[in-house]
Amino acid sequence: MASEVASLALVSAAVAAAMAYARLAASRLGPGLPRLAALLPVLLLLPILPFTFSSIHLRTISAFFLVWLCGFKLLLLAAGHGPLHPSLPAVRFAACAALPVNVRDRAQTSRSLPAGFLLSYAAKAALFAALVSLRGLRARMPAYAVVAFDGAHVYLMLELFLASAAAFARTLLGAELKPQFDRPYLASSLRDFWGRRWNLMVPGALRPSVYRPVRARLGYSAGVLATFLVSGLMHEVMFYYITLEAGTGEVTAFFVLHGACVVAERRWVRRGSAWRPPRAAATAATLAFVTGTASWLFFAPVIRSGLDKAIVAECEGILALLEAAVRRLAARLVWNWS
């Protein structure tokens, strides 16, 4: 645990220095190749930093923030596009680059967290703890239940981690975290699931960097397919940080398949067919397709490597540490009151 805290401090210092340099370089150079060349050392440094962590969770989350989101933001900065701009104050520039945050003025952002936010994430934390405690039943579940179980684990883990970052950003930076999810279990189509409900920071990064340029030149279908292809390749990179093994192409195939289905779905809608399934049926079919294809392609590399068990063990260790901390705090409060 102490080594991970030291690693976190080291990575934070390195990112702060790198973002200060990136801001300075962008302020001195206009958009184009010279700015890209100046940012290249930062783009080469970012993929190295996650390897500082031995924890699978910290390594993967830091790779997602630094290699994918921050990397794409810096590429957009090199081309003269937002959300980064050298006119931002240094702290906000670094936060916007390294974290998935919307920069807002303090006057527009309340420092207190709404009650609904706290209640929602308290319930999600309790559900996540229950899932971790029930992992022993996973081996006896049918395949479709296993992937649903793992999907819920990923969803809740990301929600809780990013909620913590949201509280930090709101309180200290006057910035607000971009919503990561919008009730994906209510998606009524694949377009709805991927474009408006699941992992919303990824579409936010891919739309300006991949989808819009490709669509402007080659049309909607090519833009969608290129976006899902790039997403698949970046997920292969993220999976490398999890497994530390070369990708198999299964995750890329998963996203290319879904991209093709999104294109087909839109064509079906544009044909003006009078028949539409009821929303409940459409939601069930969407979730069944996502779950089935994820079981076939998305989770396969992690399960095959056996790292799903290591991930669970890490979660159990984190929960044990939190439980011990709560007990110590409760004991101290009782001692002070007695």
CSV table of C-alpha atoms in Angstrom, one decimal:
chain,number,residue,atom,x,y,z
A,1,MET,CA,0.0,0.0,0.0
A,2,ALA,CA,2.8,2.4,0.9
A,3,SER,CA,4.5,1.7,-2.4
A,4,GLU,CA,1.3,2.5,-4.3
A,5,VAL,CA,1.0,5.8,-2.4
A,6,ALA,CA,4.6,6.7,-3.4
A,7,SER,CA,3.9,5.7,-7.0
A,8,LEU,CA,0.8,7.9,-7.0
A,9,ALA,CA,2.8,10.8,-5.7
A,10,LEU,CA,5.5,10.2,-8.3
A,11,VAL,CA,3.0,9.9,-11.2
A,12,SER,CA,1.1,13.0,-10.0
A,13,ALA,CA,4.3,15.1,-9.9
A,14,ALA,CA,5.4,13.8,-13.4
A,15,VAL,CA,1.9,14.6,-14.9
A,16,ALA,CA,1.9,18.1,-13.3
A,17,ALA,CA,5.3,18.9,-14.8
A,18,ALA,CA,4.4,17.4,-18.2
A,19,MET,CA,1.2,19.4,-18.3
A,20,ALA,CA,3.0,22.6,-17.3
A,21,TYR,CA,5.4,22.0,-20.2
A,22,ALA,CA,2.5,21.2,-22.6
A,23,ARG,CA,0.7,24.4,-21.7
A,24,LEU,CA,3.9,26.5,-22.1
A,25,ALA,CA,4.7,24.9,-25.5
A,26,ALA,CA,1.1,25.4,-26.7
A,27,SER,CA,1.3,29.1,-25.7
A,28,ARG,CA,4.5,29.6,-27.7
A,29,LEU,CA,3.6,27.6,-30.8
A,30,GLY,CA,0.5,27.8,-33.1
A,31,PRO,CA,-1.5,24.8,-34.0
A,32,GLY,CA,0.1,22.4,-36.5
A,33,LEU,CA,3.2,20.3,-36.8
A,34,PRO,CA,5.5,22.5,-34.7
A,35,ARG,CA,3.1,22.3,-31.8
A,36,LEU,CA,2.7,18.5,-32.3
A,37,ALA,CA,6.5,18.1,-32.3
A,38,ALA,CA,6.8,20.1,-29.1
A,39,LEU,CA,4.1,17.9,-27.4
A,40,LEU,CA,5.6,14.6,-28.6
A,41,PRO,CA,7.8,14.1,-25.5
A,42,VAL,CA,4.7,14.3,-23.3
A,43,LEU,CA,2.8,11.9,-25.6
A,44,LEU,CA,5.8,9.5,-25.3
A,45,LEU,CA,6.0,9.9,-21.5
A,46,LEU,CA,2.3,9.2,-20.7
A,47,PRO,CA,2.2,5.5,-21.8
A,48,ILE,CA,5.1,4.8,-19.4
A,49,LEU,CA,3.7,6.3,-16.2
A,50,PRO,CA,0.9,3.7,-15.6
A,51,PHE,CA,3.6,0.9,-15.3
A,52,THR,CA,4.7,2.7,-12.0
A,53,PHE,CA,1.7,1.0,-10.3
A,54,SER,CA,1.6,-2.7,-9.4
A,55,SER,CA,-2.1,-2.5,-8.7
A,56,ILE,CA,-4.2,-3.6,-11.6
A,57,HIS,CA,-6.9,-1.1,-10.8
A,58,LEU,CA,-4.5,1.9,-10.5
A,59,ARG,CA,-2.5,0.8,-13.6
A,60,THR,CA,-5.6,0.5,-15.7
A,61,ILE,CA,-7.4,3.7,-14.5
A,62,SER,CA,-4.2,5.7,-14.9
A,63,ALA,CA,-3.8,4.3,-18.4
A,64,PHE,CA,-7.3,5.3,-19.3
A,65,PHE,CA,-6.9,8.8,-18.0
A,66,LEU,CA,-3.4,9.5,-19.2
A,67,VAL,CA,-2.8,7.3,-22.3
A,68,TRP,CA,-6.3,7.5,-23.8
A,69,LEU,CA,-8.1,10.6,-22.6
A,70,CYS,CA,-5.1,12.9,-22.0
A,71,GLY,CA,-3.3,11.7,-25.1
A,72,PHE,CA,-6.3,12.5,-27.3
A,73,LYS,CA,-6.8,15.9,-25.7
A,74,LEU,CA,-3.2,16.7,-26.4
A,75,LEU,CA,-3.5,15.7,-30.0
A,76,LEU,CA,-6.6,17.9,-30.3
A,77,LEU,CA,-4.6,20.7,-28.7
A,78,ALA,CA,-1.9,20.3,-31.3
A,79,ALA,CA,-4.5,20.8,-34.0
A,80,GLY,CA,-6.0,23.8,-32.2
A,81,HIS,CA,-9.1,22.2,-30.9
A,82,GLY,CA,-10.5,22.0,-27.3
A,83,PRO,CA,-11.1,21.2,-24.6
A,84,LEU,CA,-7.5,22.3,-23.7
A,85,HIS,CA,-6.2,25.8,-24.4
A,86,PRO,CA,-3.0,27.5,-23.2
A,87,SER,CA,-5.1,30.4,-21.8
A,88,LEU,CA,-6.5,28.2,-19.0
A,89,PRO,CA,-4.9,28.7,-15.6
A,90,ALA,CA,-2.1,26.1,-15.0
A,91,VAL,CA,-4.0,24.1,-12.4
A,92,ARG,CA,-7.1,23.9,-14.5
A,93,PHE,CA,-5.2,23.0,-17.6
A,94,ALA,CA,-3.5,20.1,-15.8
A,95,ALA,CA,-6.8,19.0,-14.3
A,96,CYS,CA,-8.7,19.2,-17.6
A,97,ALA,CA,-5.9,17.3,-19.4
A,98,ALA,CA,-5.3,14.5,-16.8
A,99,LEU,CA,-8.8,14.1,-15.5
A,100,PRO,CA,-12.2,13.9,-17.2
A,101,VAL,CA,-13.4,17.2,-16.0
A,102,ASN,CA,-15.5,20.1,-17.4
A,103,VAL,CA,-13.9,23.4,-16.4
A,104,ARG,CA,-16.4,25.8,-14.9
A,105,ASP,CA,-16.1,29.0,-12.9
A,106,ARG,CA,-16.3,28.7,-9.2
A,107,ALA,CA,-19.3,31.1,-9.3
A,108,GLN,CA,-21.2,28.5,-11.4
A,109,THR,CA,-20.2,25.5,-9.3
A,110,SER,CA,-21.5,24.8,-5.8
A,111,ARG,CA,-18.8,23.6,-3.5
A,112,SER,CA,-21.3,21.3,-1.7
A,113,LEU,CA,-22.4,18.0,-3.2
A,114,PRO,CA,-26.2,17.6,-3.7
A,115,ALA,CA,-27.9,15.1,-1.4
A,116,GLY,CA,-29.1,13.0,-4.4
A,117,PHE,CA,-25.5,12.6,-5.5
A,118,LEU,CA,-24.4,11.3,-2.1
A,119,LEU,CA,-27.4,9.0,-1.7
A,120,SER,CA,-27.0,7.5,-5.2
A,121,TYR,CA,-23.4,6.7,-4.8
A,122,ALA,CA,-23.8,5.4,-1.3
A,123,ALA,CA,-26.3,2.9,-2.7
A,124,LYS,CA,-23.9,2.0,-5.5
A,125,ALA,CA,-21.1,1.6,-3.0
A,126,ALA,CA,-23.2,-0.8,-1.0
A,127,LEU,CA,-24.1,-2.8,-4.1
A,128,PHE,CA,-20.5,-3.0,-5.2
A,129,ALA,CA,-19.5,-4.3,-1.8
A,130,ALA,CA,-22.2,-6.9,-2.0
A,131,LEU,CA,-21.0,-8.0,-5.5
A,132,VAL,CA,-17.5,-8.4,-4.3
A,133,SER,CA,-18.6,-10.4,-1.2
A,134,LEU,CA,-20.6,-12.7,-3.5
A,135,ARG,CA,-17.8,-13.4,-6.0
A,136,GLY,CA,-17.5,-16.9,-4.6
A,137,LEU,CA,-20.8,-17.8,-6.3
A,138,ARG,CA,-19.4,-16.7,-9.7
A,139,ALA,CA,-17.9,-20.0,-10.5
A,140,ARG,CA,-21.3,-21.7,-10.3
A,141,MET,CA,-23.1,-19.2,-12.5
A,142,PRO,CA,-24.0,-19.8,-16.1
A,143,ALA,CA,-21.9,-18.0,-18.7
A,144,TYR,CA,-24.5,-15.3,-19.4
A,145,ALA,CA,-24.8,-14.5,-15.7
A,146,VAL,CA,-21.0,-14.3,-15.3
A,147,VAL,CA,-20.7,-11.6,-18.0
A,148,ALA,CA,-23.6,-9.7,-16.5
A,149,PHE,CA,-21.9,-10.0,-13.1
A,150,ASP,CA,-18.6,-8.8,-14.4
A,151,GLY,CA,-20.3,-6.0,-16.4
A,152,ALA,CA,-22.0,-4.7,-13.2
A,153,HIS,CA,-18.6,-4.9,-11.4
A,154,VAL,CA,-16.9,-2.8,-14.1
A,155,TYR,CA,-19.8,-0.3,-14.2
A,156,LEU,CA,-20.0,0.2,-10.5
A,157,MET,CA,-16.2,0.3,-10.1
A,158,LEU,CA,-15.9,3.1,-12.7
A,159,GLU,CA,-18.9,5.0,-11.3
A,160,LEU,CA,-17.5,5.0,-7.8
A,161,PHE,CA,-13.9,5.9,-8.7
A,162,LEU,CA,-15.1,8.7,-10.9
A,163,ALA,CA,-17.5,10.0,-8.3
A,164,SER,CA,-14.6,10.4,-6.0
A,165,ALA,CA,-12.8,12.4,-8.7
A,166,ALA,CA,-15.9,14.4,-9.2
A,167,ALA,CA,-16.1,15.4,-5.5
A,168,PHE,CA,-12.4,16.3,-5.6
A,169,ALA,CA,-12.8,18.4,-8.7
A,170,ARG,CA,-15.9,20.2,-7.5
A,171,THR,CA,-14.4,21.0,-4.1
A,172,LEU,CA,-10.9,22.0,-5.0
A,173,LEU,CA,-10.9,23.1,-8.6
A,174,GLY,CA,-14.3,24.6,-9.2
A,175,ALA,CA,-14.5,22.0,-12.0
A,176,GLU,CA,-17.1,19.3,-12.5
A,177,LEU,CA,-16.5,15.8,-13.7
A,178,LYS,CA,-18.1,14.8,-17.0
A,179,PRO,CA,-20.7,12.2,-16.4
A,180,GLN,CA,-19.3,8.8,-17.2
A,181,PHE,CA,-22.6,6.9,-17.5
A,182,ASP,CA,-26.2,7.8,-17.9
A,183,ARG,CA,-28.2,4.7,-16.8
A,184,PRO,CA,-26.9,2.3,-19.5
A,185,TYR,CA,-29.3,-0.3,-18.3
A,186,LEU,CA,-32.1,1.8,-19.9
A,187,ALA,CA,-30.6,1.9,-23.4
A,188,SER,CA,-33.1,1.1,-26.1
A,189,SER,CA,-30.7,0.7,-29.0
A,190,LEU,CA,-27.0,0.3,-29.6
A,191,ARG,CA,-26.7,3.9,-30.7
A,192,ASP,CA,-28.4,4.9,-27.4
A,193,PHE,CA,-26.1,2.7,-25.4
A,194,TRP,CA,-22.7,3.7,-27.0
A,195,GLY,CA,-23.5,7.3,-27.9
A,196,ARG,CA,-25.5,8.6,-24.9
A,197,ARG,CA,-25.2,6.3,-22.0
A,198,TRP,CA,-22.0,4.2,-21.6
A,199,ASN,CA,-18.6,5.6,-20.9
A,200,LEU,CA,-19.5,9.0,-22.1
A,201,MET,CA,-15.9,10.4,-21.9
A,202,VAL,CA,-14.8,8.1,-24.7
A,203,PRO,CA,-17.4,9.4,-27.3
A,204,GLY,CA,-16.5,12.9,-26.1
A,205,ALA,CA,-12.8,12.2,-27.1
A,206,LEU,CA,-13.5,10.2,-30.3
A,207,ARG,CA,-16.2,12.5,-31.8
A,208,PRO,CA,-13.9,15.5,-32.5
A,209,SER,CA,-10.7,13.5,-33.2
A,210,VAL,CA,-12.0,10.6,-35.3
A,211,TYR,CA,-15.8,10.7,-36.2
A,212,ARG,CA,-16.2,14.2,-37.4
A,213,PRO,CA,-13.1,14.4,-39.6
A,214,VAL,CA,-13.8,11.0,-41.2
A,215,ARG,CA,-17.5,11.7,-41.6
A,216,ALA,CA,-16.7,15.1,-43.3
A,217,ARG,CA,-14.7,13.2,-46.0
A,218,LEU,CA,-16.3,9.8,-46.3
A,219,GLY,CA,-19.8,10.0,-44.8
A,220,TYR,CA,-21.6,8.8,-41.7
A,221,SER,CA,-21.0,5.0,-42.1
A,222,ALA,CA,-17.3,5.4,-42.5
A,223,GLY,CA,-17.2,7.8,-39.6
A,224,VAL,CA,-18.9,5.4,-37.3
A,225,LEU,CA,-16.8,2.4,-38.4
A,226,ALA,CA,-13.6,4.4,-38.0
A,227,THR,CA,-14.6,5.5,-34.5
A,228,PHE,CA,-15.4,2.0,-33.3
A,229,LEU,CA,-12.2,0.7,-34.9
A,230,VAL,CA,-10.1,3.3,-33.0
A,231,SER,CA,-12.1,2.5,-29.8
A,232,GLY,CA,-11.4,-1.2,-30.2
A,233,LEU,CA,-7.7,-0.5,-30.8
A,234,MET,CA,-7.5,1.7,-27.7
A,235,HIS,CA,-9.3,-0.9,-25.6
A,236,GLU,CA,-6.7,-3.4,-26.8
A,237,VAL,CA,-4.1,-1.0,-25.3
A,238,MET,CA,-6.1,-0.7,-22.1
A,239,PHE,CA,-6.3,-4.5,-21.9
A,240,TYR,CA,-2.5,-4.7,-22.3
A,241,TYR,CA,-2.2,-2.6,-19.1
A,242,ILE,CA,-4.5,-5.2,-17.4
A,243,THR,CA,-3.0,-8.4,-18.6
A,244,LEU,CA,0.5,-7.3,-19.6
A,245,GLU,CA,0.1,-9.6,-22.7
A,246,ALA,CA,-0.2,-8.7,-26.4
A,247,GLY,CA,-3.7,-8.2,-27.6
A,248,THR,CA,-5.5,-11.0,-29.4
A,249,GLY,CA,-7.8,-8.7,-31.5
A,250,GLU,CA,-10.9,-10.0,-29.8
A,251,VAL,CA,-11.7,-6.7,-28.2
A,252,THR,CA,-11.2,-4.8,-31.5
A,253,ALA,CA,-13.5,-7.4,-33.2
A,254,PHE,CA,-16.1,-6.7,-30.5
A,255,PHE,CA,-16.1,-2.9,-31.2
A,256,VAL,CA,-16.0,-3.3,-35.0
A,257,LEU,CA,-19.0,-5.7,-34.8
A,258,HIS,CA,-20.9,-3.1,-32.7
A,259,GLY,CA,-19.9,-0.3,-35.1
A,260,ALA,CA,-21.3,-2.3,-38.0
A,261,CYS,CA,-24.5,-3.0,-36.1
A,262,VAL,CA,-24.9,0.7,-35.2
A,263,VAL,CA,-24.7,1.5,-39.0
A,264,ALA,CA,-27.2,-1.2,-39.8
A,265,GLU,CA,-29.5,0.0,-37.0
A,266,ARG,CA,-29.5,3.6,-38.4
A,267,ARG,CA,-30.2,2.4,-41.9
A,268,TRP,CA,-33.2,0.4,-40.6
A,269,VAL,CA,-34.5,3.5,-38.8
A,270,ARG,CA,-34.0,5.7,-41.9
A,271,ARG,CA,-35.9,3.3,-44.1
A,272,GLY,CA,-39.0,4.5,-42.2
A,273,SER,CA,-40.3,1.1,-41.2
A,274,ALA,CA,-43.6,1.5,-39.3
A,275,TRP,CA,-42.9,-1.3,-36.9
A,276,ARG,CA,-41.0,-0.4,-33.7
A,277,PRO,CA,-40.6,-2.8,-30.8
A,278,PRO,CA,-41.9,-1.7,-27.4
A,279,ARG,CA,-39.3,0.2,-25.5
A,280,ALA,CA,-39.0,-2.6,-22.8
A,281,ALA,CA,-38.4,-5.2,-25.5
A,282,ALA,CA,-35.9,-2.9,-27.3
A,283,THR,CA,-34.0,-2.4,-24.0
A,284,ALA,CA,-34.0,-6.1,-23.3
A,285,ALA,CA,-32.7,-7.0,-26.8
A,286,THR,CA,-30.0,-4.3,-26.6
A,287,LEU,CA,-28.7,-5.5,-23.3
A,288,ALA,CA,-28.9,-9.1,-24.4
A,289,PHE,CA,-26.8,-8.4,-27.5
A,290,VAL,CA,-24.2,-6.3,-25.5
A,291,THR,CA,-24.0,-9.0,-22.9
A,292,GLY,CA,-23.8,-11.9,-25.3
A,293,THR,CA,-21.1,-10.4,-27.5
A,294,ALA,CA,-19.2,-9.2,-24.5
A,295,SER,CA,-19.1,-12.7,-23.1
A,296,TRP,CA,-17.9,-14.0,-26.5
A,297,LEU,CA,-15.2,-11.3,-27.3
A,298,PHE,CA,-14.8,-8.5,-24.7
A,299,PHE,CA,-14.1,-10.3,-21.4
A,300,ALA,CA,-12.4,-13.4,-23.0
A,301,PRO,CA,-8.8,-12.1,-22.7
A,302,VAL,CA,-9.1,-11.3,-19.0
A,303,ILE,CA,-10.9,-14.5,-18.1
A,304,ARG,CA,-8.5,-16.6,-20.1
A,305,SER,CA,-5.5,-15.1,-18.3
A,306,GLY,CA,-7.1,-15.6,-14.9
A,307,LEU,CA,-6.7,-12.0,-14.0
A,308,ASP,CA,-10.4,-11.7,-13.2
A,309,LYS,CA,-9.6,-13.5,-9.9
A,310,ALA,CA,-6.7,-11.1,-9.2
A,311,ILE,CA,-9.0,-8.1,-9.8
A,312,VAL,CA,-11.5,-9.6,-7.4
A,313,ALA,CA,-8.7,-10.2,-4.8
A,314,GLU,CA,-7.7,-6.5,-5.1
A,315,CYS,CA,-11.2,-5.4,-4.6
A,316,GLU,CA,-11.5,-7.6,-1.5
A,317,GLY,CA,-8.3,-6.1,-0.2
A,318,ILE,CA,-9.5,-2.5,-0.7
A,319,LEU,CA,-12.8,-3.3,1.0
A,320,ALA,CA,-10.9,-4.9,3.9
A,321,LEU,CA,-8.8,-1.7,4.3
A,322,LEU,CA,-11.8,0.5,4.2
A,323,GLU,CA,-13.6,-1.7,6.8
A,324,ALA,CA,-10.6,-1.6,9.1
A,325,ALA,CA,-10.4,2.2,8.7
A,326,VAL,CA,-14.1,2.6,9.5
A,327,ARG,CA,-13.6,0.4,12.6
A,328,ARG,CA,-10.7,2.5,13.8
A,329,LEU,CA,-12.6,5.7,13.2
A,330,ALA,CA,-15.6,4.3,15.1
A,331,ALA,CA,-13.4,3.1,18.0
A,332,ARG,CA,-11.8,6.6,18.2
A,333,LEU,CA,-15.1,8.3,18.3
A,334,VAL,CA,-16.4,6.0,21.0
A,335,TRP,CA,-13.2,6.7,23.0
A,336,ASN,CA,-13.6,10.4,22.6
A,337,TRP,CA,-17.2,10.4,23.7
A,338,SER,CA,-16.6,8.1,26.7
